[in-house]
Short mmCIF file of C-alpha atoms in Angstrom, two decimals:
data_model
loop_
_atom_site.label_atom_id
_atom_site.label_comp_id
_atom_site.label_asym_id
_atom_site.label_seq_id
_atom_site.Cartn_x
_atom_site.Cartn_y
_atom_site.Cartn_z
CA UNK A 1 24.12 -40.65 21.01
CA UNK A 2 22.58 -39.19 18.13
CA UNK A 3 24.67 -36.82 15.13
CA UNK A 4 22.86 -34.27 13.16
CA UNK A 5 24.92 -31.54 10.89
CA UNK A 6 23.15 -28.48 9.48
CA UNK A 7 23.73 -25.26 7.59
CA UNK A 8 22.94 -21.99 9.53
CA UNK A 9 20.56 -20.53 7.81
CA UNK A 10 21.33 -16.52 7.67
CA UNK A 11 17.82 -15.81 8.61
CA UNK A 12 18.83 -17.24 12.37
CA UNK A 13 21.56 -15.08 13.23
CA UNK A 14 20.27 -11.72 14.72
CA UNK A 15 21.74 -7.92 15.47
CA UNK A 16 24.50 -9.29 17.60
CA UNK A 17 26.64 -11.17 14.22
CA UNK A 18 25.73 -14.65 15.36
CA UNK A 19 22.35 -17.05 15.97
CA UNK A 20 20.02 -16.32 17.85
CA UNK A 21 19.22 -18.12 21.22
CA UNK A 22 16.12 -19.34 19.68
CA UNK A 23 16.87 -21.05 17.14
CA UNK A 24 18.73 -23.39 19.49
CA UNK A 25 15.41 -25.39 20.89
CA UNK A 26 14.33 -25.29 17.32
CA UNK A 27 17.47 -27.60 16.35
CA UNK A 28 17.92 -29.22 19.21
CA UNK A 29 13.86 -29.94 18.87
CA UNK A 30 14.63 -31.42 15.33
CA UNK A 31 17.51 -33.44 17.06
CA UNK A 32 15.74 -35.65 18.52
CA UNK A 33 13.39 -36.67 16.63
CA UNK A 34 15.61 -40.64 16.41
CA UNK A 35 14.46 -40.73 20.73
CA UNK A 36 9.88 -39.67 19.33
CA UNK A 37 11.34 -42.22 16.26
CA UNK A 38 11.43 -45.05 19.08
CA UNK A 39 8.27 -44.53 20.30
CA UNK A 40 6.56 -43.41 16.97
CA UNK A 41 8.16 -44.99 14.39
CA UNK A 42 4.86 -44.85 11.85
CA UNK A 43 5.51 -40.84 12.59
CA UNK A 44 1.67 -39.60 13.36
CA UNK A 45 0.75 -36.37 14.53
CA UNK A 46 -1.65 -37.07 15.62
CA UNK A 47 0.02 -38.47 19.27
CA UNK A 48 3.87 -39.17 18.91
CA UNK A 49 3.83 -40.95 22.84
CA UNK A 50 6.96 -37.83 23.79
CA UNK A 51 5.53 -34.37 25.39
CA UNK A 52 7.58 -31.77 25.91
CA UNK A 53 7.49 -31.16 29.80
CA UNK A 54 10.59 -28.54 30.29
CA UNK A 55 13.65 -27.56 28.01
CA UNK A 56 16.90 -25.70 29.46
CA UNK A 57 19.72 -24.43 27.62
CA UNK A 58 23.29 -23.29 28.35
CA UNK A 59 25.15 -21.00 25.46
CA UNK A 60 28.39 -20.97 25.95
CA UNK A 61 29.66 -19.44 22.91
CA UNK A 62 28.15 -17.42 19.57
CA UNK A 63 27.56 -19.33 17.10
CA UNK A 64 28.46 -18.35 13.79
CA UNK A 65 26.74 -18.31 9.65
CA UNK A 66 29.13 -19.62 7.29
CA UNK A 67 29.89 -23.13 9.37
CA UNK A 68 28.39 -26.54 10.12
CA UNK A 69 26.45 -27.67 13.38
CA UNK A 70 26.99 -30.54 14.80
CA UNK A 71 24.22 -31.03 17.29
CA UNK A 72 24.72 -34.50 19.72
CA UNK A 73 22.18 -35.89 21.77
CA UNK A 74 21.08 -38.70 23.68
CA UNK A 75 19.79 -40.03 27.42
CA UNK A 76 20.77 -38.84 30.19
CA UNK A 77 18.97 -40.33 32.88
CA UNK A 78 15.36 -42.50 32.37
CA UNK A 79 12.54 -41.53 34.80
CA UNK A 80 9.95 -44.45 35.67
CA UNK A 81 7.18 -42.30 32.90
CA UNK A 82 9.45 -39.74 31.76
CA UNK A 83 13.50 -39.27 29.99
CA UNK A 84 15.55 -36.85 31.06
CA UNK A 85 17.14 -36.10 27.09
CA UNK A 86 21.12 -34.46 26.59
CA UNK A 87 22.06 -31.86 23.68
CA UNK A 88 24.92 -30.29 22.85
CA UNK A 89 26.66 -28.65 19.60
CA UNK A 90 29.13 -27.75 18.13
CA UNK A 91 31.27 -25.52 15.68
CA UNK A 92 34.31 -25.03 15.18
CA UNK A 93 35.47 -27.74 16.94
CA UNK A 94 33.49 -26.32 20.25
CA UNK A 95 30.98 -26.97 22.10
CA UNK A 96 28.91 -23.17 21.42
CA UNK A 97 25.80 -24.51 23.65
CA UNK A 98 23.99 -27.37 25.56
CA UNK A 99 20.68 -28.39 26.81
CA UNK A 100 18.50 -31.09 29.31
CA UNK A 101 14.73 -31.91 27.95
CA UNK A 102 12.13 -33.85 29.51
CA UNK A 103 10.10 -35.76 27.48
CA UNK A 104 7.09 -37.43 29.34
CA UNK A 105 5.33 -40.94 27.53
CA UNK A 106 1.90 -40.10 26.82
CA UNK A 107 -1.08 -41.00 25.40
CA UNK A 108 -2.05 -37.59 23.20
CA UNK A 109 -5.96 -40.11 22.82
CA UNK A 110 -6.63 -39.96 27.02
CA UNK A 111 -3.91 -36.60 28.11
CA UNK A 112 -3.10 -39.82 29.89
CA UNK A 113 1.01 -40.00 30.68
CA UNK A 114 2.23 -43.63 30.86
CA UNK A 115 4.98 -45.13 32.58
CA UNK A 116 8.07 -46.38 30.52
CA UNK A 117 8.03 -50.23 29.98
CA UNK A 118 11.54 -52.25 30.87
CA UNK A 119 11.74 -52.68 26.42
CA UNK A 120 11.06 -48.74 26.43
CA UNK A 121 13.62 -48.30 28.90
CA UNK A 122 15.92 -50.60 27.63
CA UNK A 123 15.11 -48.93 23.72
CA UNK A 124 16.36 -45.55 26.07
CA UNK A 125 20.03 -46.71 27.91
CA UNK A 126 20.88 -47.85 25.00
CA UNK A 127 21.84 -43.98 23.54
CA UNK A 128 23.62 -42.53 26.89
CA UNK A 129 24.89 -40.09 27.01
CA UNK A 130 25.75 -36.56 28.84
CA UNK A 131 27.42 -35.78 32.06
CA UNK A 132 26.62 -37.33 35.30
CA UNK A 133 25.31 -36.73 37.75
CA UNK B 1 6.08 -6.45 36.96
CA UNK B 2 6.09 -6.07 32.61
CA UNK B 3 3.12 -7.39 30.69
CA UNK B 4 3.64 -8.02 26.95
CA UNK B 5 -0.37 -8.93 24.96
CA UNK B 6 -0.08 -10.43 22.19
CA UNK B 7 -1.87 -12.28 19.44
CA UNK B 8 -0.74 -16.15 17.61
CA UNK B 9 -0.38 -16.59 14.70
CA UNK B 10 -1.24 -19.50 12.82
CA UNK B 11 2.87 -20.02 11.65
CA UNK B 12 3.35 -20.35 15.67
CA UNK B 13 1.18 -23.26 15.71
CA UNK B 14 2.63 -27.28 14.93
CA UNK B 15 0.85 -30.40 13.64
CA UNK B 16 -0.49 -31.15 17.24
CA UNK B 17 -2.58 -28.01 17.02
CA UNK B 18 -1.57 -25.78 19.46
CA UNK B 19 1.83 -23.42 20.06
CA UNK B 20 5.67 -26.03 18.98
CA UNK B 21 7.48 -24.62 22.67
CA UNK B 22 9.74 -23.99 19.65
CA UNK B 23 8.04 -20.03 20.51
CA UNK B 24 8.09 -19.76 24.31
CA UNK B 25 11.61 -18.73 24.41
CA UNK B 26 10.31 -16.29 21.10
CA UNK B 27 7.98 -14.19 23.02
CA UNK B 28 10.31 -14.77 26.36
CA UNK B 29 12.78 -12.62 24.68
CA UNK B 30 10.26 -10.68 23.16
CA UNK B 31 8.86 -9.31 26.34
CA UNK B 32 12.28 -9.19 28.48
CA UNK B 33 13.04 -5.94 26.07
CA UNK B 34 11.53 -3.26 28.80
CA UNK B 35 14.59 -5.39 30.87
CA UNK B 36 17.53 -4.51 28.48
CA UNK B 37 15.68 -0.82 28.13
CA UNK B 38 16.86 -0.01 31.94
CA UNK B 39 20.62 -1.07 30.40
CA UNK B 40 20.10 0.11 26.94
CA UNK B 41 17.98 2.73 26.80
CA UNK B 42 19.11 4.04 23.28
CA UNK B 43 18.67 0.46 22.14
CA UNK B 44 21.35 -0.36 20.31
CA UNK B 45 22.47 -3.34 18.49
CA UNK B 46 26.34 -3.64 19.28
CA UNK B 47 26.58 -3.72 22.36
CA UNK B 48 22.79 -4.46 25.05
CA UNK B 49 25.13 -4.45 27.48
CA UNK B 50 23.22 -7.90 28.39
CA UNK B 51 24.50 -11.45 27.13
CA UNK B 52 21.80 -14.51 27.56
CA UNK B 53 23.39 -16.81 29.77
CA UNK B 54 20.98 -19.22 29.91
CA UNK B 55 17.02 -20.53 29.43
CA UNK B 56 14.69 -22.60 30.44
CA UNK B 57 11.35 -23.10 30.08
CA UNK B 58 7.87 -25.47 31.92
CA UNK B 59 5.32 -26.36 29.63
CA UNK B 60 2.24 -26.54 31.94
CA UNK B 61 -1.14 -26.64 29.22
CA UNK B 62 -1.08 -25.88 25.58
CA UNK B 63 -0.95 -22.76 23.62
CA UNK B 64 -3.78 -22.68 21.27
CA UNK B 65 -4.29 -20.77 18.33
CA UNK B 66 -7.16 -17.93 18.66
CA UNK B 67 -6.97 -16.27 22.11
CA UNK B 68 -4.61 -13.86 23.53
CA UNK B 69 -1.66 -14.42 24.86
CA UNK B 70 0.01 -12.59 27.96
CA UNK B 71 3.65 -12.98 28.83
CA UNK B 72 4.64 -11.49 32.17
CA UNK B 73 7.62 -10.76 33.69
CA UNK B 74 10.13 -9.51 36.73
CA UNK B 75 13.41 -10.02 38.09
CA UNK B 76 13.78 -12.65 40.77
CA UNK B 77 16.87 -12.67 42.11
CA UNK B 78 19.62 -9.91 41.07
CA UNK B 79 23.97 -11.66 41.70
CA UNK B 80 26.93 -9.30 41.20
CA UNK B 81 27.25 -10.32 37.43
CA UNK B 82 23.98 -11.60 36.78
CA UNK B 83 20.16 -11.64 37.49
CA UNK B 84 17.56 -13.51 36.92
CA UNK B 85 13.97 -13.37 34.75
CA UNK B 86 10.79 -14.91 35.70
CA UNK B 87 8.54 -15.41 33.34
CA UNK B 88 4.62 -16.14 32.53
CA UNK B 89 2.70 -17.66 29.10
CA UNK B 90 -1.15 -16.53 30.35
CA UNK B 91 -3.80 -17.80 28.39
CA UNK B 92 -7.81 -18.08 29.86
CA UNK B 93 -6.80 -17.34 32.78
CA UNK B 94 -4.85 -20.02 33.09
CA UNK B 95 -0.31 -19.92 33.35
CA UNK B 96 0.50 -21.89 30.50
CA UNK B 97 4.22 -22.63 30.91
CA UNK B 98 7.52 -20.40 33.33
CA UNK B 99 10.61 -20.53 32.63
CA UNK B 100 13.74 -17.97 33.99
CA UNK B 101 16.57 -16.66 32.08
CA UNK B 102 20.36 -15.31 33.55
CA UNK B 103 21.67 -12.14 32.03
CA UNK B 104 24.48 -11.26 32.14
CA UNK B 105 26.04 -7.41 32.75
CA UNK B 106 28.18 -8.25 29.66
CA UNK B 107 30.54 -5.86 27.81
CA UNK B 108 30.02 -6.74 23.96
CA UNK B 109 33.01 -4.49 22.69
CA UNK B 110 35.33 -6.18 25.21
CA UNK B 111 34.15 -9.71 25.88
CA UNK B 112 33.63 -9.43 29.25
CA UNK B 113 31.07 -9.57 31.95
CA UNK B 114 31.35 -6.63 34.46
CA UNK B 115 29.53 -6.33 38.49
CA UNK B 116 25.62 -4.56 38.58
CA UNK B 117 26.28 -0.56 40.27
CA UNK B 118 24.18 -0.35 43.19
CA UNK B 119 22.44 1.49 41.31
CA UNK B 120 21.62 -1.58 38.25
CA UNK B 121 20.76 -3.66 41.68
CA UNK B 122 18.21 -1.23 43.50
CA UNK B 123 16.32 -0.65 39.05
CA UNK B 124 16.25 -4.40 39.47
CA UNK B 125 14.46 -5.28 42.46
CA UNK B 126 11.65 -1.95 41.33
CA UNK B 127 10.16 -4.89 39.12
CA UNK B 128 10.63 -8.19 41.64
CA UNK B 129 9.10 -11.31 40.58
CA UNK B 130 8.11 -15.13 41.28
CA UNK B 131 8.09 -17.83 43.57
CA UNK B 132 10.68 -17.04 46.58
CA UNK B 133 14.08 -19.23 46.85
CA UNK C 1 -9.14 -2.02 5.78
CA UNK C 2 -7.31 -4.46 8.70
CA UNK C 3 -4.67 -2.61 10.82
CA UNK C 4 -2.06 -4.35 13.31
CA UNK C 5 0.74 -3.23 15.56
CA UNK C 6 3.17 -4.95 17.00
CA UNK C 7 6.49 -4.99 18.45
CA UNK C 8 9.43 -6.33 16.59
CA UNK C 9 10.88 -9.07 18.84
CA UNK C 10 14.87 -9.40 19.24
CA UNK C 11 14.72 -12.66 17.33
CA UNK C 12 12.98 -11.82 14.34
CA UNK C 13 16.53 -8.79 13.26
CA UNK C 14 19.26 -11.32 11.40
CA UNK C 15 22.75 -10.07 10.87
CA UNK C 16 22.52 -7.27 8.61
CA UNK C 17 21.09 -5.15 11.62
CA UNK C 18 16.66 -4.88 10.27
CA UNK C 19 14.49 -7.26 10.04
CA UNK C 20 14.57 -10.36 7.71
CA UNK C 21 12.61 -10.63 4.34
CA UNK C 22 11.40 -13.87 6.45
CA UNK C 23 9.40 -12.13 8.34
CA UNK C 24 7.39 -10.18 6.83
CA UNK C 25 5.18 -13.39 5.29
CA UNK C 26 4.76 -14.41 8.91
CA UNK C 27 4.00 -11.21 9.59
CA UNK C 28 2.05 -11.04 6.56
CA UNK C 29 -0.09 -14.46 7.88
CA UNK C 30 -0.99 -13.45 11.28
CA UNK C 31 -2.59 -9.93 9.98
CA UNK C 32 -4.27 -12.25 7.53
CA UNK C 33 -6.64 -13.56 10.24
CA UNK C 34 -9.47 -11.41 10.12
CA UNK C 35 -10.20 -11.99 6.84
CA UNK C 36 -10.38 -16.09 7.23
CA UNK C 37 -12.28 -15.07 9.99
CA UNK C 38 -15.04 -14.22 7.46
CA UNK C 39 -14.89 -17.54 6.43
CA UNK C 40 -13.66 -19.15 9.97
CA UNK C 41 -15.71 -17.77 12.44
CA UNK C 42 -15.53 -21.40 14.77
CA UNK C 43 -11.22 -20.75 13.69
CA UNK C 44 -12.04 -24.43 13.03
CA UNK C 45 -7.98 -26.12 12.27
CA UNK C 46 -9.43 -29.05 10.39
CA UNK C 47 -11.63 -26.34 7.85
CA UNK C 48 -10.09 -22.74 7.89
CA UNK C 49 -12.17 -22.55 4.49
CA UNK C 50 -8.68 -20.92 2.51
CA UNK C 51 -5.88 -22.04 1.55
CA UNK C 52 -2.89 -19.69 0.16
CA UNK C 53 -2.16 -20.07 -3.70
CA UNK C 54 0.91 -17.66 -3.86
CA UNK C 55 2.67 -15.39 -1.94
CA UNK C 56 5.06 -11.85 -2.97
CA UNK C 57 6.69 -9.44 -1.43
CA UNK C 58 8.44 -6.14 -2.12
CA UNK C 59 11.33 -4.96 -0.21
CA UNK C 60 11.53 -0.99 -0.38
CA UNK C 61 12.44 -0.10 3.08
CA UNK C 62 14.52 -1.49 5.87
CA UNK C 63 12.31 -2.36 9.00
CA UNK C 64 14.03 -1.91 12.35
CA UNK C 65 14.09 -3.26 15.58
CA UNK C 66 12.52 -0.78 18.36
CA UNK C 67 9.95 0.99 16.69
CA UNK C 68 6.51 -0.24 16.69
CA UNK C 69 5.52 -1.59 12.42
CA UNK C 70 1.12 -1.70 11.42
CA UNK C 71 0.74 -4.19 8.15
CA UNK C 72 -2.58 -2.71 6.06
CA UNK C 73 -4.48 -5.47 5.41
CA UNK C 74 -7.77 -5.80 2.46
CA UNK C 75 -8.49 -7.29 -0.49
CA UNK C 76 -6.68 -6.28 -4.05
CA UNK C 77 -9.49 -8.01 -6.37
CA UNK C 78 -11.95 -10.49 -5.88
CA UNK C 79 -12.17 -13.55 -8.79
CA UNK C 80 -14.91 -16.35 -9.44
CA UNK C 81 -13.01 -19.39 -6.87
CA UNK C 82 -10.43 -16.76 -5.52
CA UNK C 83 -9.40 -13.94 -3.71
CA UNK C 84 -6.03 -11.42 -4.14
CA UNK C 85 -5.08 -9.65 -0.62
CA UNK C 86 -2.61 -7.00 -0.46
CA UNK C 87 -0.75 -6.17 2.35
CA UNK C 88 1.52 -2.62 3.49
CA UNK C 89 4.28 -2.80 5.89
CA UNK C 90 4.57 0.74 7.78
CA UNK C 91 7.22 1.46 9.95
CA UNK C 92 7.89 5.47 10.80
CA UNK C 93 5.54 6.71 9.01
CA UNK C 94 7.05 5.21 5.97
CA UNK C 95 6.15 1.86 3.49
CA UNK C 96 8.94 -0.49 4.16
CA UNK C 97 7.74 -3.27 1.89
CA UNK C 98 4.07 -4.61 0.93
CA UNK C 99 2.73 -7.44 -1.00
CA UNK C 100 0.01 -9.60 -1.72
CA UNK C 101 -1.21 -13.18 -1.65
CA UNK C 102 -3.70 -15.40 -3.36
CA UNK C 103 -6.50 -17.24 -0.99
CA UNK C 104 -8.67 -19.63 -2.63
CA UNK C 105 -11.81 -21.03 -1.91
CA UNK C 106 -11.21 -24.54 -0.55
CA UNK C 107 -12.77 -27.30 1.19
CA UNK C 108 -10.17 -29.53 2.75
CA UNK C 109 -11.76 -32.10 3.66
CA UNK C 110 -12.40 -33.03 0.16
CA UNK C 111 -9.75 -31.59 -1.07
CA UNK C 112 -11.72 -29.75 -3.04
CA UNK C 113 -12.06 -25.56 -4.74
CA UNK C 114 -14.96 -23.66 -4.85
CA UNK C 115 -17.13 -20.90 -5.67
CA UNK C 116 -17.41 -18.38 -3.68
CA UNK C 117 -20.80 -17.41 -3.32
CA UNK C 118 -22.15 -13.87 -4.04
CA UNK C 119 -22.11 -12.57 0.14
CA UNK C 120 -18.55 -14.18 0.34
CA UNK C 121 -18.55 -11.54 -2.33
CA UNK C 122 -19.96 -9.09 -1.35
CA UNK C 123 -18.21 -9.16 2.24
CA UNK C 124 -15.14 -9.30 0.80
CA UNK C 125 -15.36 -6.30 -1.21
CA UNK C 126 -15.76 -4.31 1.79
CA UNK C 127 -12.94 -4.78 2.99
CA UNK C 128 -11.26 -3.12 -0.90
CA UNK C 129 -7.85 -1.70 -0.73
CA UNK C 130 -4.60 -1.57 -2.29
CA UNK C 131 -3.67 0.35 -5.95
CA UNK C 132 -5.53 -0.61 -8.86
CA UNK C 133 -4.82 -2.74 -11.79
CA UNK D 1 21.81 -25.64 -10.35
CA UNK D 2 22.07 -26.77 -6.48
CA UNK D 3 20.33 -28.78 -4.25
CA UNK D 4 20.15 -28.50 -1.05
CA UNK D 5 18.37 -31.27 1.01
CA UNK D 6 16.70 -30.92 4.10
CA UNK D 7 15.00 -32.90 7.13
CA UNK D 8 12.03 -30.66 7.71
CA UNK D 9 10.85 -29.76 11.15
CA UNK D 10 8.91 -30.46 14.16
CA UNK D 11 8.46 -27.21 14.17
CA UNK D 12 8.15 -26.45 10.69
CA UNK D 13 4.20 -27.60 10.13
CA UNK D 14 0.94 -25.98 11.91
CA UNK D 15 -1.81 -26.88 12.86
CA UNK D 16 -3.69 -27.81 9.98
CA UNK D 17 -0.48 -30.75 9.55
CA UNK D 18 2.10 -29.92 7.18
CA UNK D 19 4.29 -27.62 6.73
CA UNK D 20 4.16 -24.06 6.98
CA UNK D 21 3.72 -21.66 3.76
CA UNK D 22 5.89 -19.08 5.50
CA UNK D 23 8.64 -22.06 5.71
CA UNK D 24 9.05 -21.43 2.04
CA UNK D 25 10.64 -18.37 2.55
CA UNK D 26 13.12 -19.31 5.15
CA UNK D 27 14.36 -22.61 3.03
CA UNK D 28 14.67 -20.86 -0.02
CA UNK D 29 17.10 -18.17 1.35
CA UNK D 30 19.58 -20.38 2.75
CA UNK D 31 20.10 -23.09 -0.53
CA UNK D 32 20.28 -19.02 -2.13
CA UNK D 33 23.38 -18.63 -0.06
CA UNK D 34 25.66 -20.61 -2.86
CA UNK D 35 24.42 -17.36 -4.59
CA UNK D 36 25.86 -15.25 -2.50
CA UNK D 37 28.80 -16.77 -1.99
CA UNK D 38 29.51 -16.08 -5.29
CA UNK D 39 29.82 -12.49 -4.58
CA UNK D 40 30.77 -12.31 -0.89
CA UNK D 41 33.05 -15.50 -0.77
CA UNK D 42 34.59 -14.15 2.30
CA UNK D 43 31.30 -13.94 4.19
CA UNK D 44 30.63 -10.62 5.22
CA UNK D 45 27.92 -9.65 7.47
CA UNK D 46 28.52 -6.52 6.80
CA UNK D 47 28.95 -6.51 2.80
CA UNK D 48 27.06 -9.00 1.20
CA UNK D 49 26.30 -7.16 -1.94
CA UNK D 50 22.68 -8.35 -3.11
CA UNK D 51 19.77 -6.98 -1.69
CA UNK D 52 16.80 -8.51 -1.75
CA UNK D 53 14.02 -6.91 -3.83
CA UNK D 54 11.08 -9.22 -4.11
CA UNK D 55 10.07 -12.45 -3.36
CA UNK D 56 7.52 -14.69 -4.40
CA UNK D 57 6.24 -18.08 -3.74
CA UNK D 58 3.66 -20.43 -5.95
CA UNK D 59 2.90 -23.24 -3.73
CA UNK D 60 1.42 -26.48 -5.18
CA UNK D 61 1.17 -29.49 -3.50
CA UNK D 62 1.07 -29.39 1.00
CA UNK D 63 4.88 -30.33 2.27
CA UNK D 64 4.26 -32.95 4.93
CA UNK D 65 6.82 -33.76 8.29
CA UNK D 66 8.87 -37.13 7.47
CA UNK D 67 10.28 -36.93 5.20
CA UNK D 68 13.42 -34.95 3.32
CA UNK D 69 13.32 -31.89 1.35
CA UNK D 70 15.53 -30.71 -1.70
CA UNK D 71 15.30 -27.40 -2.30
CA UNK D 72 16.83 -26.61 -6.23
CA UNK D 73 18.38 -23.29 -6.88
CA UNK D 74 19.80 -21.32 -9.98
CA UNK D 75 19.80 -18.55 -12.01
CA UNK D 76 16.43 -17.83 -14.46
CA UNK D 77 17.62 -14.36 -15.89
CA UNK D 78 20.35 -11.34 -15.08
CA UNK D 79 19.88 -8.31 -15.64
CA UNK D 80 22.47 -5.33 -16.28
CA UNK D 81 22.10 -4.40 -12.59
CA UNK D 82 19.98 -7.01 -10.31
CA UNK D 83 19.06 -11.44 -11.89
CA UNK D 84 16.49 -12.99 -10.96
CA UNK D 85 16.97 -16.26 -8.92
CA UNK D 86 14.67 -19.60 -9.52
CA UNK D 87 14.17 -22.22 -6.86
CA UNK D 88 11.71 -25.38 -6.68
CA UNK D 89 11.41 -27.85 -3.24
CA UNK D 90 10.69 -31.04 -3.89
CA UNK D 91 9.58 -33.82 -1.84
CA UNK D 92 8.68 -37.54 -2.59
CA UNK D 93 10.42 -36.96 -6.46
CA UNK D 94 7.10 -34.34 -6.30
CA UNK D 95 7.58 -30.16 -6.85
CA UNK D 96 5.23 -28.40 -4.27
CA UNK D 97 6.52 -25.64 -4.71
CA UNK D 98 7.93 -22.76 -6.79
CA UNK D 99 9.76 -19.37 -6.54
CA UNK D 100 11.24 -16.74 -7.41
CA UNK D 101 13.40 -13.73 -5.62
CA UNK D 102 15.26 -10.79 -7.91
CA UNK D 103 18.33 -10.14 -6.01
CA UNK D 104 19.80 -6.65 -6.69
CA UNK D 105 23.47 -5.72 -7.20
CA UNK D 106 24.55 -3.55 -3.81
CA UNK D 107 27.40 -1.67 -1.67
CA UNK D 108 25.81 -1.67 1.67
CA UNK D 109 28.27 0.28 3.27
CA UNK D 110 27.10 3.87 0.15
CA UNK D 111 23.43 2.15 -0.43
CA UNK D 112 24.54 2.10 -4.37
CA UNK D 113 22.49 -0.06 -6.46
CA UNK D 114 25.89 -0.98 -8.52
CA UNK D 115 25.28 -2.83 -12.46
CA UNK D 116 26.73 -6.23 -12.65
CA UNK D 117 30.12 -6.74 -14.79
CA UNK D 118 30.56 -8.68 -17.09
CA UNK D 119 31.61 -11.59 -15.06
CA UNK D 120 29.85 -11.91 -13.31
CA UNK D 121 27.41 -11.72 -15.51
CA UNK D 122 29.18 -15.08 -16.98
CA UNK D 123 29.47 -16.23 -13.48
CA UNK D 124 25.74 -16.25 -12.80
CA UNK D 125 24.94 -18.23 -16.02
CA UNK D 126 26.37 -21.07 -15.54
CA UNK D 127 24.22 -21.68 -13.24
CA UNK D 128 21.25 -21.09 -15.24
CA UNK D 129 17.88 -23.28 -14.24
CA UNK D 130 14.26 -22.09 -14.41
CA UNK D 131 11.25 -21.54 -16.95
CA UNK D 132 12.49 -19.63 -19.99
CA UNK D 133 10.00 -16.76 -20.15
#
């Protein structure tokens, strides 16, 4: 499981006085970087080898400006061509939001999905995280 | 069903050359405004009467800078205290992404969920949109 | 002078209850599109022919969620290799913010600045806007 | 001088392959937090005691995804009711952008500007940073 700690920017709040819901997908994207690095160690912008197919967030508690947020990221399930990432956002010892995203193994130049190799599957399974099922 | 048309900003693209995935939740939020207006015609920032509990987006095709996007928004299901919004993003006559969000009837000052009234349920059912099931 | 009208998204407000200052550079960027189109009618992402060198915004009044904003954009001064864009943000018949940006004529593949041609200068002068001086 | 280090998110890049210009005002805002804390140690969202009047950024070099950015922040000049913040963005040992912003001492409830006290001026002068003049 990967941990990513950062400070909330004031520009990330909204008029309700807490962090706007649309910031979670941005923070979650940034915190999926270590998983992208497994597939794209050279950090190619033209072929990162993974494409986002689906994303989902559940909002449990408000997140506030003025206290650090920790995003926890890992792999919930590994399929044949894709895997499911599970992520949580913590602030003040409470899980405030969690979510899943589906990343597909993908070759950008040919626009083709690709099976995950055994080595890739093993690599992903080292980072298991999230509720079962 | 509500339609919201707008131009893509260059700052909404990313290094892969198309619109970044995290923009869809922002556009979808903006296009849910007519549904918020039903509950909050005075546009109160302190008690909009609805709170987002869950959000989900499926990405089908890339969205590009340089052509207008249309967001289509409606109500998929109405529950006792919440309802499900269904939304699609269209560009060049193709549905590029779609998603759901769950909005809960909520009183911000008391932090309490509230049942939807019959009048509210009827009002929402006038804006049905989305696949059945 | 170009006019660009759009609705404020709730995600563009901040905890002070109005639009966050960092949104103005985004709106201004989007509203400079017609000027970019003059240099880049094919909308190339690899060589838009202009690069931003400097940007400045003055904030006069708060901008609110719930009313349309109009961005007015034109050319304030034309130099030998660059020009100055002047922009204003209007809401409810008041100018709430204004700003300048410097765009340099630039060839991305060779990373070289280029003189503006007479034809380009004439084209820019058709869109004069902003205070003199 | 305050230092703020963070990782670039992929969503902060644009189709030209590097960080979009509109991200700098957001990073600079976040990195001005220690100066806001001097005036607003209780982190009030209703009266942060400072309001942004003007902001300016000069772009010198592209900033890339994949390497940390350091924002350096300090006070360039102190006036009677306002002060000028100077900031730089560094990546790979190069200053890629710099900017100024003017913060005015301001009482939000009464919407009035206020003189800086001698104690506040002294406090700000402890954080001098930036070119003279």
